[in-house]
XYZ file of N, CA, C and O in Angstrom:
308
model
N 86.314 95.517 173.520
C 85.553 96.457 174.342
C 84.360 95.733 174.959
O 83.277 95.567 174.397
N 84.791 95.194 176.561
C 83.414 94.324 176.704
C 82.365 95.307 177.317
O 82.603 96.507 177.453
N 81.167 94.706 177.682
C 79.918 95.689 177.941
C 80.465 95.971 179.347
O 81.332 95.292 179.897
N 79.715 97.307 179.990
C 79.724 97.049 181.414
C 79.246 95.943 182.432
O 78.592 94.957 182.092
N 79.559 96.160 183.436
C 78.918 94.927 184.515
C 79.972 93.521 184.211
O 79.734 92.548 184.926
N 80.865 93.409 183.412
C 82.263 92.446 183.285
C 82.751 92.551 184.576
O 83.013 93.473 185.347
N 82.826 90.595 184.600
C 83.332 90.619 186.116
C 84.307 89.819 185.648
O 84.095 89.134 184.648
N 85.760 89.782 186.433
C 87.361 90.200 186.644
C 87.139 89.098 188.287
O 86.815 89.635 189.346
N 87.333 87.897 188.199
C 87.063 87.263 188.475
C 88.820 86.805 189.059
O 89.536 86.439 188.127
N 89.525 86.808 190.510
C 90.797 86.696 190.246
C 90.681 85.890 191.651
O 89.678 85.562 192.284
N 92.318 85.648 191.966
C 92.694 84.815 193.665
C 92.988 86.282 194.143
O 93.132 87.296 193.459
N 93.044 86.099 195.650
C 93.304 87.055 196.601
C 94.551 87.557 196.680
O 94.860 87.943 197.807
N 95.630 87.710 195.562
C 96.736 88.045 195.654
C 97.055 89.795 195.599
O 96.311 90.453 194.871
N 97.968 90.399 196.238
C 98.284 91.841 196.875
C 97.855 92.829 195.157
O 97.417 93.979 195.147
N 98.128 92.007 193.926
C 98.210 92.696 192.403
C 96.588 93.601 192.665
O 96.266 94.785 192.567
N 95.743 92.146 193.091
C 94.409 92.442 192.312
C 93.719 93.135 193.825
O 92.559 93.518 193.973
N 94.683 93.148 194.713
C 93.531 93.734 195.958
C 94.050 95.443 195.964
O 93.449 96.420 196.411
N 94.913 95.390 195.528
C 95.728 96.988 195.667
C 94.598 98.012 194.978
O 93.742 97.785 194.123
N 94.900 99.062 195.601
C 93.794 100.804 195.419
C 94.264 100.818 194.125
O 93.370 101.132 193.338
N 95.444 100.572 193.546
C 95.112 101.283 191.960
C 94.644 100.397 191.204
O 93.988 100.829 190.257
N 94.779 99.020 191.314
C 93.979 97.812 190.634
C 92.414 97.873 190.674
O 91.686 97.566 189.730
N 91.941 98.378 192.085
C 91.050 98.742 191.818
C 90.036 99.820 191.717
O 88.810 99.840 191.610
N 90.976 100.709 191.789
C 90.842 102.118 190.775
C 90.367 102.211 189.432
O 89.463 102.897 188.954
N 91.502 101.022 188.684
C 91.227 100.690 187.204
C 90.277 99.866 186.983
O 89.686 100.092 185.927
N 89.771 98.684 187.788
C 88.304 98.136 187.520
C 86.879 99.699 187.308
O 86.153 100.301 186.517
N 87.253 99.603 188.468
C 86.128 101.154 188.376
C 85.980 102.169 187.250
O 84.880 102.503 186.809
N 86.905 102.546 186.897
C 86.758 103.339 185.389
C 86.562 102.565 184.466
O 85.926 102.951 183.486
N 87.088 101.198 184.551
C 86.062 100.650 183.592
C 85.193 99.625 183.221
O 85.222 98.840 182.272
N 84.006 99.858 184.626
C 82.970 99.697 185.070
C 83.312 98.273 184.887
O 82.772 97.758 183.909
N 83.971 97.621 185.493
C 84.284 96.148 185.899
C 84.437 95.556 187.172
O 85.364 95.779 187.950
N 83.276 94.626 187.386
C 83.157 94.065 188.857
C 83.918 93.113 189.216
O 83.931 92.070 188.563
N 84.794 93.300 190.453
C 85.451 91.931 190.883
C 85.183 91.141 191.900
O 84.748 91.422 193.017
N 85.613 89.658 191.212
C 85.237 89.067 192.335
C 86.539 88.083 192.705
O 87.567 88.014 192.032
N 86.293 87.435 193.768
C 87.544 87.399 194.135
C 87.541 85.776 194.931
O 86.510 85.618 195.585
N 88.266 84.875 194.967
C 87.860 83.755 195.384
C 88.036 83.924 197.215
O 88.528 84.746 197.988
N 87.435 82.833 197.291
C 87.514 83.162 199.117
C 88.779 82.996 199.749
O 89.779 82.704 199.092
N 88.802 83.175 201.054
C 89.968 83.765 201.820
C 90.477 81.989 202.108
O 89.563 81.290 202.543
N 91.108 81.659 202.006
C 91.405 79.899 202.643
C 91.017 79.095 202.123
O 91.078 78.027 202.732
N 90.457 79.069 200.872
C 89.482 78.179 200.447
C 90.287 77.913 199.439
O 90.402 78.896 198.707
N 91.201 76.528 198.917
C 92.210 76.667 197.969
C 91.102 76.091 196.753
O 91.271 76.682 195.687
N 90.118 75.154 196.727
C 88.847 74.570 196.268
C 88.331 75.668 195.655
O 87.983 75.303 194.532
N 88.081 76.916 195.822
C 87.138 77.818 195.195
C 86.641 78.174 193.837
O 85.592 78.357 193.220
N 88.097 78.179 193.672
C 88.511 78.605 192.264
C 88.741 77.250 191.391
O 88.272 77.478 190.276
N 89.149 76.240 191.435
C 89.194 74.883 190.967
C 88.355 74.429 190.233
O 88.718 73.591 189.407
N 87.012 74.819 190.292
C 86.276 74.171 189.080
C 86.674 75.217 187.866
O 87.209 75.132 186.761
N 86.205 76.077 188.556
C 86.446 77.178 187.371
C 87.425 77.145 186.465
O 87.407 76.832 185.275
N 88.348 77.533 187.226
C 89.816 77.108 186.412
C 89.697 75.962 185.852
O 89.946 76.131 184.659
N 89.422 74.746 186.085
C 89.275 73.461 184.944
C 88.659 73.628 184.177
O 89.349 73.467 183.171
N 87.513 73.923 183.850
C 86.193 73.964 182.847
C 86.839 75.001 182.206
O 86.649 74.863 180.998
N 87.762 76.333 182.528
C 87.565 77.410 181.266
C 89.136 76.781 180.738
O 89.183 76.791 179.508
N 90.208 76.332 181.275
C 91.341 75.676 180.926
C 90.855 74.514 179.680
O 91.151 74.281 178.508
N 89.938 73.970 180.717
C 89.552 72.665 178.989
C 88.771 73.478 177.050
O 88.987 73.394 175.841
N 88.007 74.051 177.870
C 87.762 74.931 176.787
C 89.006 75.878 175.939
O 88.939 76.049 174.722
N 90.490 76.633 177.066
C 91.009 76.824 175.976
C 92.307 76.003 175.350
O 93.059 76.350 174.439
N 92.312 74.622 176.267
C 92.864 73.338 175.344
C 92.364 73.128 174.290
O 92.883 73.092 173.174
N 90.896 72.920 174.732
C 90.776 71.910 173.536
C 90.318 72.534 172.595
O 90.582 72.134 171.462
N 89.510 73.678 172.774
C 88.336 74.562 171.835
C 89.645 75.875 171.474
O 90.815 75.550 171.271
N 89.334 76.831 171.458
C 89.887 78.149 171.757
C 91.249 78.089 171.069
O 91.250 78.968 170.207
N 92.482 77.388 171.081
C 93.296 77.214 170.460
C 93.848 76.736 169.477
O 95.023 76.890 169.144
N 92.709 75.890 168.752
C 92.168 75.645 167.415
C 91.336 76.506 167.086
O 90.494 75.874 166.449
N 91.075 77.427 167.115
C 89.829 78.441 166.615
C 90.379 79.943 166.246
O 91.135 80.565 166.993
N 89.824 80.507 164.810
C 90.154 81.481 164.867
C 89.088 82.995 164.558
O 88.808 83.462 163.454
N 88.700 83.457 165.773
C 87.446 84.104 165.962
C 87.539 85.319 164.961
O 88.603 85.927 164.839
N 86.456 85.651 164.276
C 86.649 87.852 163.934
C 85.809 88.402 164.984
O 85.788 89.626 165.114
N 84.913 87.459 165.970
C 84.312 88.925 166.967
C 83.883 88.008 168.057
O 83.349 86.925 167.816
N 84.140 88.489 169.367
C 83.181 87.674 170.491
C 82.395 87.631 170.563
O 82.065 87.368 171.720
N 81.093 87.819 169.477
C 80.048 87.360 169.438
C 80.194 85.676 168.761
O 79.594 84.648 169.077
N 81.646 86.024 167.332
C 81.502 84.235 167.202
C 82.041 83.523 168.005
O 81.666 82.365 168.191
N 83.014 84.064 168.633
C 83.785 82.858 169.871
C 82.749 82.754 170.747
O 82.862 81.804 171.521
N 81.613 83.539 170.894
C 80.783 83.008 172.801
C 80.012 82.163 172.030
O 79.808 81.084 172.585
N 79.350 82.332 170.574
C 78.821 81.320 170.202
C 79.268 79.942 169.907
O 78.614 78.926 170.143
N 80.473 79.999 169.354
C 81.329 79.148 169.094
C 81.313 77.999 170.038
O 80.900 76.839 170.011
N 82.044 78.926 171.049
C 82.001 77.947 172.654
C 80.964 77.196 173.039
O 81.013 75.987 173.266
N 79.714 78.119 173.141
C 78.949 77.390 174.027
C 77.627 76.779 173.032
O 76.485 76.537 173.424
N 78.155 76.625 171.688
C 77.082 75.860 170.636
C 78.182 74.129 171.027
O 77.789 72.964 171.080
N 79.410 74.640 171.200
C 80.716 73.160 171.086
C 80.507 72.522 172.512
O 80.629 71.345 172.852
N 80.174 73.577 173.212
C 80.720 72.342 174.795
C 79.475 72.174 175.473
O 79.414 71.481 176.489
């Protein structure tokens, strides 16, 4: 159950732009964002940095609450 103001962070594909996709962000109070229109670069760091974290970190780890995995993470990397 994350807090409100969770941002849903996706590519521009028809899933995540559609009225009921984001129908369901809205009820539950989740902001999206969305990488830019042409820009294949946008999303690329991102995707590397949270991919290495769940190589190398995250899949050796076995959390009881996201308070220890956010600590976890960002006490490790």
């Amino acid at each position: 159950k994350p807090n409100d103001g969770l941002i849903f962070h996706s590519n521009r594909g028809s899933q995540y732009a559609s009225h009921r996709f984001q129908r369901l962000l809205k009820t539950f109070k989740v902001n999206q964002s969305m990488k830019g229109k042409g820009n294949r670069h946008d999303y690329a760091l991102t995707k590397s940095f949270f991919g290495k974290i769940e190589t190398e970190y995250i899949n050796h780890q076995k959390f009881i609450s996201g308070e220890e995995a956010r600590f976890g993470i960002f006490l490790n990397t």
